Tab-separated table of C-alpha atoms and ligand atoms in Angstrom:
chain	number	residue	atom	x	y	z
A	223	UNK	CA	16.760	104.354	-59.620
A	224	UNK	CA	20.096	105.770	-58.719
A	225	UNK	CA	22.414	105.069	-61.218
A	226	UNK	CA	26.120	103.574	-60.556
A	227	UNK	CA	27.767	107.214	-61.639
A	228	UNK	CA	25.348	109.327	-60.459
A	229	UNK	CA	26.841	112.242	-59.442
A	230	UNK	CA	29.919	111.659	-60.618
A	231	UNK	CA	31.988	113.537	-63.558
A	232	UNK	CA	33.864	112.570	-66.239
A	233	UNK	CA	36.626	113.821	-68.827
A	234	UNK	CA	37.216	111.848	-71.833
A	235	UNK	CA	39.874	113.137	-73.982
A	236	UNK	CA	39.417	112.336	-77.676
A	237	UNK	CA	35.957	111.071	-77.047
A	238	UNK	CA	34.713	112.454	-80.355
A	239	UNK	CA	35.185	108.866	-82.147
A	240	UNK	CA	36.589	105.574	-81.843
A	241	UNK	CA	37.702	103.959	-78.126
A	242	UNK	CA	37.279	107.489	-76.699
A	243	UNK	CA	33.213	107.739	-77.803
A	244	UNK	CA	32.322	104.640	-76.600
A	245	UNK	CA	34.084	104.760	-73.223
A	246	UNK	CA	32.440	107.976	-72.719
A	247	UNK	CA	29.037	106.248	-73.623
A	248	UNK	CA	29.620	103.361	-71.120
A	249	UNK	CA	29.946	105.913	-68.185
A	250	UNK	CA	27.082	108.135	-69.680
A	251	UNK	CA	24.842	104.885	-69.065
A	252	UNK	CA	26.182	104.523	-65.657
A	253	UNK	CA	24.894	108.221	-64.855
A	254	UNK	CA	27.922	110.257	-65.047
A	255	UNK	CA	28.145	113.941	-66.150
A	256	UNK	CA	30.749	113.832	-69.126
A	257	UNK	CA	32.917	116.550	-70.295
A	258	UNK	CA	34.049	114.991	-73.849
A	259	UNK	CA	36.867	116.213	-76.404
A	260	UNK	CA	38.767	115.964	-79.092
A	261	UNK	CA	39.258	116.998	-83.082
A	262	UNK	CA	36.362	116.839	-84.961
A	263	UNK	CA	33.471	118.457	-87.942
A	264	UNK	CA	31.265	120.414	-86.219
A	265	UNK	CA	28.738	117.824	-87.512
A	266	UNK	CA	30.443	115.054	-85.388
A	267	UNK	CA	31.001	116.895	-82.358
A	268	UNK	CA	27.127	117.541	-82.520
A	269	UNK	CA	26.572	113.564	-83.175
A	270	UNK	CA	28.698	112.734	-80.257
A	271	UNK	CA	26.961	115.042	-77.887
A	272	UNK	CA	23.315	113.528	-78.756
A	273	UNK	CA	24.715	109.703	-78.771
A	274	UNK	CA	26.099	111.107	-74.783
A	275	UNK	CA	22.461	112.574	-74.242
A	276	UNK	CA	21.005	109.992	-75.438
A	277	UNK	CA	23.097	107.480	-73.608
A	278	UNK	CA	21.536	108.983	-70.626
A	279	UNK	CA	24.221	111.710	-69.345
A	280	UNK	CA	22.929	114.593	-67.134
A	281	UNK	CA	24.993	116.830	-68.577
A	282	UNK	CA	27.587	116.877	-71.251
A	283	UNK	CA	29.946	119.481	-71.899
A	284	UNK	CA	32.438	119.746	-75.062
A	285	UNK	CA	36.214	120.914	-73.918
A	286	UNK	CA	37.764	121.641	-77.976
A	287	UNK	CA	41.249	121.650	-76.226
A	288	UNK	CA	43.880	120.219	-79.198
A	289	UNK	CA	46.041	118.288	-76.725
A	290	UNK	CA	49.301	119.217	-78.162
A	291	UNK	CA	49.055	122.718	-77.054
A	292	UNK	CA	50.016	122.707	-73.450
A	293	UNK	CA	48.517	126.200	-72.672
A	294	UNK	CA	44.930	124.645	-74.464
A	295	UNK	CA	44.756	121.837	-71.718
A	296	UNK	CA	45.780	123.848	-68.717
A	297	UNK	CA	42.739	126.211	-70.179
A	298	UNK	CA	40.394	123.066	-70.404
A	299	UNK	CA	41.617	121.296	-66.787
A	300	UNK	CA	40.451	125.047	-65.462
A	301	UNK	CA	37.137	124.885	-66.844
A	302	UNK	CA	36.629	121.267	-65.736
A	303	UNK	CA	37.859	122.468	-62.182
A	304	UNK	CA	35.080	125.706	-62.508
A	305	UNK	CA	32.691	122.577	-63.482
A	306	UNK	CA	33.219	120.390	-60.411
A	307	UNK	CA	36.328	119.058	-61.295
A	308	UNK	CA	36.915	115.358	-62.798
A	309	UNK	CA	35.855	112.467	-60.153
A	310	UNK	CA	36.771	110.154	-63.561
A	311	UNK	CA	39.958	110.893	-66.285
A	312	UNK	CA	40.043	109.143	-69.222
A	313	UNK	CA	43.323	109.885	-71.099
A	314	UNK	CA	42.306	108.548	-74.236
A	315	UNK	CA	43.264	110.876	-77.156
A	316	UNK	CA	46.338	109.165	-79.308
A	317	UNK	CA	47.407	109.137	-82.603
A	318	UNK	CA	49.822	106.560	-84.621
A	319	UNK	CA	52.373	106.878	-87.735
A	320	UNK	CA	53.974	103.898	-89.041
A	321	UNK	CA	57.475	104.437	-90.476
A	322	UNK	CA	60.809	102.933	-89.589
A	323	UNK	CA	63.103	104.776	-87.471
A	324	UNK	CA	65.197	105.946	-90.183
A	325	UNK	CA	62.626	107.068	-91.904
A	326	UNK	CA	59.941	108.875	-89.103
A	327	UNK	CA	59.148	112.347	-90.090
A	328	UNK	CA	60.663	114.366	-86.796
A	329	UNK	CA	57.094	116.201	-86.593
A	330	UNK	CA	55.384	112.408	-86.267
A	331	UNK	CA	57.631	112.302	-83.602
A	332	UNK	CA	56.938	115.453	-81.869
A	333	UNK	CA	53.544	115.261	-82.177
A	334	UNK	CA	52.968	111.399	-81.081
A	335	UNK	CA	54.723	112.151	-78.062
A	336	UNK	CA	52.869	115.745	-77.247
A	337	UNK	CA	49.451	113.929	-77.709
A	338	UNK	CA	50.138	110.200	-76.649
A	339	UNK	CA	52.212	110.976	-73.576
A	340	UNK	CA	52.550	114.418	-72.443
A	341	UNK	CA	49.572	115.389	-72.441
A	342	UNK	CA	48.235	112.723	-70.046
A	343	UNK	CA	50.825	113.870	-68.048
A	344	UNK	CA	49.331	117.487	-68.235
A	345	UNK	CA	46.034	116.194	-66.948
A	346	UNK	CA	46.747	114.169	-64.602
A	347	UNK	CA	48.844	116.738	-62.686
A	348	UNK	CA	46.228	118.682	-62.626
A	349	UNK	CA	43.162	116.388	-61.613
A	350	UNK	CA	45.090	113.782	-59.378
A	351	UNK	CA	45.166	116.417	-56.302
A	352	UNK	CA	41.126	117.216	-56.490
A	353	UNK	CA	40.490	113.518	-56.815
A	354	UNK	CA	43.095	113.140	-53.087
A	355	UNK	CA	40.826	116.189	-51.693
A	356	UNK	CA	37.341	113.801	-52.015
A	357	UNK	CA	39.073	110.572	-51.612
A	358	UNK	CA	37.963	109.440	-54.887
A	359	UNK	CA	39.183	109.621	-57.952
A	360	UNK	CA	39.821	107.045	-61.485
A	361	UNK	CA	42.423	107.923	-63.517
A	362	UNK	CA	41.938	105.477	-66.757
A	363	UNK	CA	45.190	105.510	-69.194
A	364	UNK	CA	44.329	104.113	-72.971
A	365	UNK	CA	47.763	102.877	-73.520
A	366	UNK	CA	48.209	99.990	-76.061
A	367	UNK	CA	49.515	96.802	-75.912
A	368	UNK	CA	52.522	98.595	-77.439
A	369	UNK	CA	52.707	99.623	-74.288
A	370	UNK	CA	54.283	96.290	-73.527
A	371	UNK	CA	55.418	94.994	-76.408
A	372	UNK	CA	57.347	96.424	-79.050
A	373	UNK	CA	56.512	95.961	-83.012
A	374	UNK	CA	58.719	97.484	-86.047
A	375	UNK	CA	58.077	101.369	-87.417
A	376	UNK	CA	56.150	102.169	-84.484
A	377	UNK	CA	59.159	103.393	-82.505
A	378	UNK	CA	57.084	107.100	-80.959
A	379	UNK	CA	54.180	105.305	-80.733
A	380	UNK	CA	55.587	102.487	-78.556
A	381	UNK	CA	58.092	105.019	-76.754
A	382	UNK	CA	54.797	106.678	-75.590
A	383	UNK	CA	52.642	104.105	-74.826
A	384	UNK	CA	55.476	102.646	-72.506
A	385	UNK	CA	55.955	106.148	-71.035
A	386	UNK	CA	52.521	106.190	-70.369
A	387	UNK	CA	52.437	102.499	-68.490
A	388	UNK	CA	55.332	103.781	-66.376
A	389	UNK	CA	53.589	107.258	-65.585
A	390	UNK	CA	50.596	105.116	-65.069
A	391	UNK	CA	52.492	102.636	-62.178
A	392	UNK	CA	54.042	106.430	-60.758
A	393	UNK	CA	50.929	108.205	-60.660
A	394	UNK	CA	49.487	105.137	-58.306
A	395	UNK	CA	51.707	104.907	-56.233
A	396	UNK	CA	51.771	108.294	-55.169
A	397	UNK	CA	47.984	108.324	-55.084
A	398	UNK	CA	47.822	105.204	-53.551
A	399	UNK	CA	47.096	105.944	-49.766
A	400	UNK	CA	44.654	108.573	-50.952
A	401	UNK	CA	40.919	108.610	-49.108
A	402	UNK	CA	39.587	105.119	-47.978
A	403	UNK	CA	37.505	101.776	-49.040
A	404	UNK	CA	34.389	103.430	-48.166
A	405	UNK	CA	35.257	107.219	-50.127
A	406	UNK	CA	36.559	104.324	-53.170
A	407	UNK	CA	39.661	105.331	-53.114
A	408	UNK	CA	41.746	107.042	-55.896
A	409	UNK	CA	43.370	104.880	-58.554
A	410	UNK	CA	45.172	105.133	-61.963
A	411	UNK	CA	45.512	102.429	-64.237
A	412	UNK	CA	46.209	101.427	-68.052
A	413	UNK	CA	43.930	99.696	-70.515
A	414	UNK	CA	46.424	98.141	-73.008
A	415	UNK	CA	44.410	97.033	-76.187
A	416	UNK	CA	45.136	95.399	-79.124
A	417	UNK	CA	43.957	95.221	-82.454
A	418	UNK	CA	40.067	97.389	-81.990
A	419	UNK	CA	38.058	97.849	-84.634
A	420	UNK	CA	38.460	102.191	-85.320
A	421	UNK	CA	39.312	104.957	-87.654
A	422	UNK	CA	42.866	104.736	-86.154
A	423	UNK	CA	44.165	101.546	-87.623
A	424	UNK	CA	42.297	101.968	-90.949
A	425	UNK	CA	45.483	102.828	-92.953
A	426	UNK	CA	47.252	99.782	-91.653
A	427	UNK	CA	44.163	97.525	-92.160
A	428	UNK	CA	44.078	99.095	-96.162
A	429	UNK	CA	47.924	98.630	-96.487
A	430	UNK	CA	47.569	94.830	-95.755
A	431	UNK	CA	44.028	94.783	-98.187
A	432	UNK	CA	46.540	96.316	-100.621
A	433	UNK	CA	48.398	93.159	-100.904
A	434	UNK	CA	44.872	91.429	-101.626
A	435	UNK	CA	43.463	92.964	-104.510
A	436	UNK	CA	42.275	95.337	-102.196
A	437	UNK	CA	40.079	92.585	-99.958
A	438	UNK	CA	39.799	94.270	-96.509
A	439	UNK	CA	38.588	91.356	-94.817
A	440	UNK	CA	41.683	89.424	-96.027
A	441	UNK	CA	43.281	92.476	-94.911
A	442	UNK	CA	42.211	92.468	-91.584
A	443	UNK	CA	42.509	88.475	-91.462
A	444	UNK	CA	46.120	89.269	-92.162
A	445	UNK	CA	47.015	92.053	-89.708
A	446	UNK	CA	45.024	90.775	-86.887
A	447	UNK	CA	46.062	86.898	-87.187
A	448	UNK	CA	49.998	87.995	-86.929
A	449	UNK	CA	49.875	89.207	-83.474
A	450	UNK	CA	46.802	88.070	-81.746
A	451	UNK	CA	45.829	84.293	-81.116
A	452	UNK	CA	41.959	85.031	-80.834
A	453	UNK	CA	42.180	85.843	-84.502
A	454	UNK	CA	39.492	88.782	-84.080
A	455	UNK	CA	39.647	92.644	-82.990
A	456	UNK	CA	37.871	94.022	-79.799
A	457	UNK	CA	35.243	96.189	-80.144
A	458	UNK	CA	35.078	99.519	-78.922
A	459	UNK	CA	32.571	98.953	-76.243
A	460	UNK	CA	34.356	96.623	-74.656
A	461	UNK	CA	37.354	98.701	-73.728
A	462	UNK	CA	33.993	100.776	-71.805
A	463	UNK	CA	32.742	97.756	-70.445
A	464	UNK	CA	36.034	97.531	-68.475
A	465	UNK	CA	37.157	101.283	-68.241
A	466	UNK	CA	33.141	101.350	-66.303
A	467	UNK	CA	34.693	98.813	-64.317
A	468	UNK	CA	37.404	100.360	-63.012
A	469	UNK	CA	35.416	102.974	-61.758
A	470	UNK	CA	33.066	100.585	-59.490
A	471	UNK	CA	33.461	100.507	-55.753
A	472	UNK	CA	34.667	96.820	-56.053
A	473	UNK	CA	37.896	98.307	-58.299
A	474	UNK	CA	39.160	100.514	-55.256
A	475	UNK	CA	41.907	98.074	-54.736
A	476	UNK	CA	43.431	97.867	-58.403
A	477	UNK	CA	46.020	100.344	-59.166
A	478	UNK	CA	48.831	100.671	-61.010
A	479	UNK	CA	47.965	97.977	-63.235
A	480	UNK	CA	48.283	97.992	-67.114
A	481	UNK	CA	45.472	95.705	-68.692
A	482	UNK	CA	45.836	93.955	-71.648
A	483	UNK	CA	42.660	93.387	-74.119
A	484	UNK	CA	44.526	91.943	-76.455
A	485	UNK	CA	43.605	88.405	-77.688
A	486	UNK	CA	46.559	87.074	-76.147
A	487	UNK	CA	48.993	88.323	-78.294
A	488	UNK	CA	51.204	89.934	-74.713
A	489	UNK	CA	51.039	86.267	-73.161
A	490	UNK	CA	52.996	85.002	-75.617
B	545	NAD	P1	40.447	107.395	-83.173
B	545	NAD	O1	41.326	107.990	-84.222
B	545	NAD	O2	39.095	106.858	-83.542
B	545	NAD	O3	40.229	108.420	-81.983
B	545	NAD	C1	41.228	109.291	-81.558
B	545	NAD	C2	40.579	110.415	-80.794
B	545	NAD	O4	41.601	111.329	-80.405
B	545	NAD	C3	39.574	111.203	-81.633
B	545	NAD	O5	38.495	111.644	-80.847
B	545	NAD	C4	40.401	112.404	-82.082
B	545	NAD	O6	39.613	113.545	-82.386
B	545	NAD	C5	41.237	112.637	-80.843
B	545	NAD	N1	42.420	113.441	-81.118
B	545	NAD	C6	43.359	113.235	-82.075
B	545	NAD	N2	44.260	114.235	-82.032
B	545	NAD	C7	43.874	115.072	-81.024
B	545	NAD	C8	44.375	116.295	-80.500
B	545	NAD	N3	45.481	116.847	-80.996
B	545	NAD	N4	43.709	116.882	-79.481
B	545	NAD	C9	42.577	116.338	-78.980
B	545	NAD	N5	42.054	115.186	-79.438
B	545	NAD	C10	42.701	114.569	-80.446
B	545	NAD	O7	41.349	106.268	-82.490
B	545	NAD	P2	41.058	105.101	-81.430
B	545	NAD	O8	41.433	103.836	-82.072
B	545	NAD	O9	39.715	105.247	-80.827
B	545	NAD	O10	42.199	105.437	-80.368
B	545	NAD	C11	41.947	105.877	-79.053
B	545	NAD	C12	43.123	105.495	-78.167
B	545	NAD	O11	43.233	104.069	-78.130
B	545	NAD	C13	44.481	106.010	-78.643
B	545	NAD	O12	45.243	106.453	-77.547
B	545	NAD	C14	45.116	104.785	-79.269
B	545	NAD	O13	46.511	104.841	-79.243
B	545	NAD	C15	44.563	103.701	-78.391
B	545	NAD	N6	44.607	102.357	-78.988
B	545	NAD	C16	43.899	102.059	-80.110
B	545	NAD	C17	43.968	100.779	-80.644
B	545	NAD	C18	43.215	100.378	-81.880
B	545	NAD	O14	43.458	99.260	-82.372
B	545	NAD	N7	42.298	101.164	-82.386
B	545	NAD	C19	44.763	99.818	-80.026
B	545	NAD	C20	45.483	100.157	-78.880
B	545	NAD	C21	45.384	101.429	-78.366
């Protein structure tokens, strides 16, 4: 049975854990070819490959580009191109510090804005043009719900997740007339999550368990219940379930959007 992604390839940036991992697993399922990346033991790299293999990939292909080294991505975007080039871009790599303005090292600054914004811009200058050449193309931007909304000491990570919505509404528009309903079109759009369940908010979930005793759930109960109205965290896989969406034929038509999964906590 021909699969939905079948012939089809992917780059997920920072797809060795976390969001990144399982989006790249949702598309794997679906039959795509995945090119995957990001930091990582060689142990976990290795895990990561077999969960894509055995998630049902074709091929997969490890690109060990660090994202904040501009010459590093142009050097992976040419081996994806020598590959077949990207039908499907996940810009998913980010990283957070939490400190107050006065206070933010100026390298957690530099660096959350190399990695969380210009890097995605870095890619997608680079694959946006193939994906215009075969009239399809999915350009899927993790952004955050910081990307809408604004909370203290987060002030790079929020400047970068809103740069990355606006690149995000740019990058459609100028792709927007590219190929047709039947070729599926090429689109670029945002996934804004809230509070999911990974390695990255694990020092903000243990500074709240702090004031606990040390309790992480009451930890989690705490962080998570200030800001979102469903009271609970996504899960990983469901930030794939829709970024495997987006890359249906039915999705040809939705660009430029940024998508909150986020308990509520933009609507309010
Ligand atoms: P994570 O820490 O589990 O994963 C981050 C990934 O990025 C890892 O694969 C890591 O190796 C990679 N990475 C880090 N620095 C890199 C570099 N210099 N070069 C290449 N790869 C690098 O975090 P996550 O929670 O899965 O986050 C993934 C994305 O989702 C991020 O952009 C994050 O901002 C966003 N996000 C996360 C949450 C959340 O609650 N977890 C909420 C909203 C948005």
């Amino acid at each position: 049975m021909t699969k939905p992604l079948s012939g089809r390839t992917a780059l997920v940036t920072g797809s060795t854990s976390g969001i990144g991992l399982a989006i790249a697993i949702s598309l794997a399922e679906a039959g795509a070819r995945i090119g995957f990346n990001g930091l990582g033991t060689p142990e976990q790299i290795k895990a990561a490959e077999a969960a894509l293999k055995a998630a049902g990939a074709p091929e997969v292909k490890f690109f060990d580009a660090n994202l904040m080294d501009v010459a590093a991505i142009e050097t992976m975007m040419d081996q994806v191109a020598a590959w077949g080039g990207a039908d499907i871009l996940v810009n998913n790599a980010g990283m957070q510090h939490t400190a107050s303005i006065a206070t933010m090292p100026t390298e957690k600054w530099q660096a959350i804005i190399a990695l969380n914004l210009s890097a995605c811009f870095y890619t997608m200058r680079r694959a946006l043009p193939e994906m215009a050449k075969k009239g399809f193309g999915r350009v899927i931007n993790i952004a955050s719900v910081h990307g809408l909304v604004a909370s203290i000491e987060k002030a790079p990570y929020v400047a970068s997740k809103f740069g990355l919505v606006g690149m995000t509404k740019v990058a459609a528009l100028e792709y927007a007339a590219a190929g047709s309903r039947e070729t599926g079109g090429v689109t670029v759009n945002a996934i804004c999550p809230g509070w999911v369940e990974t390695a990255l908010i694990e020092p903000q979930i243990q500074a709240r368990a702090a004031k606990f005793g040390g309790d992480r759930d009451k930890g989690v109960q705490d962080l998570v219940g200030e800001k979102e109205p469903s009271r609970r965290m996504a899960k990983p896989e469901d930030i794939g379930a829709l970024a495997l969406f987006l890359c249906s034929p039915a999705a040809h038509n939705i660009t430029g959007t940024a998508m909150p999964v986020d308990g509520g906590w933009s609507a309010q």
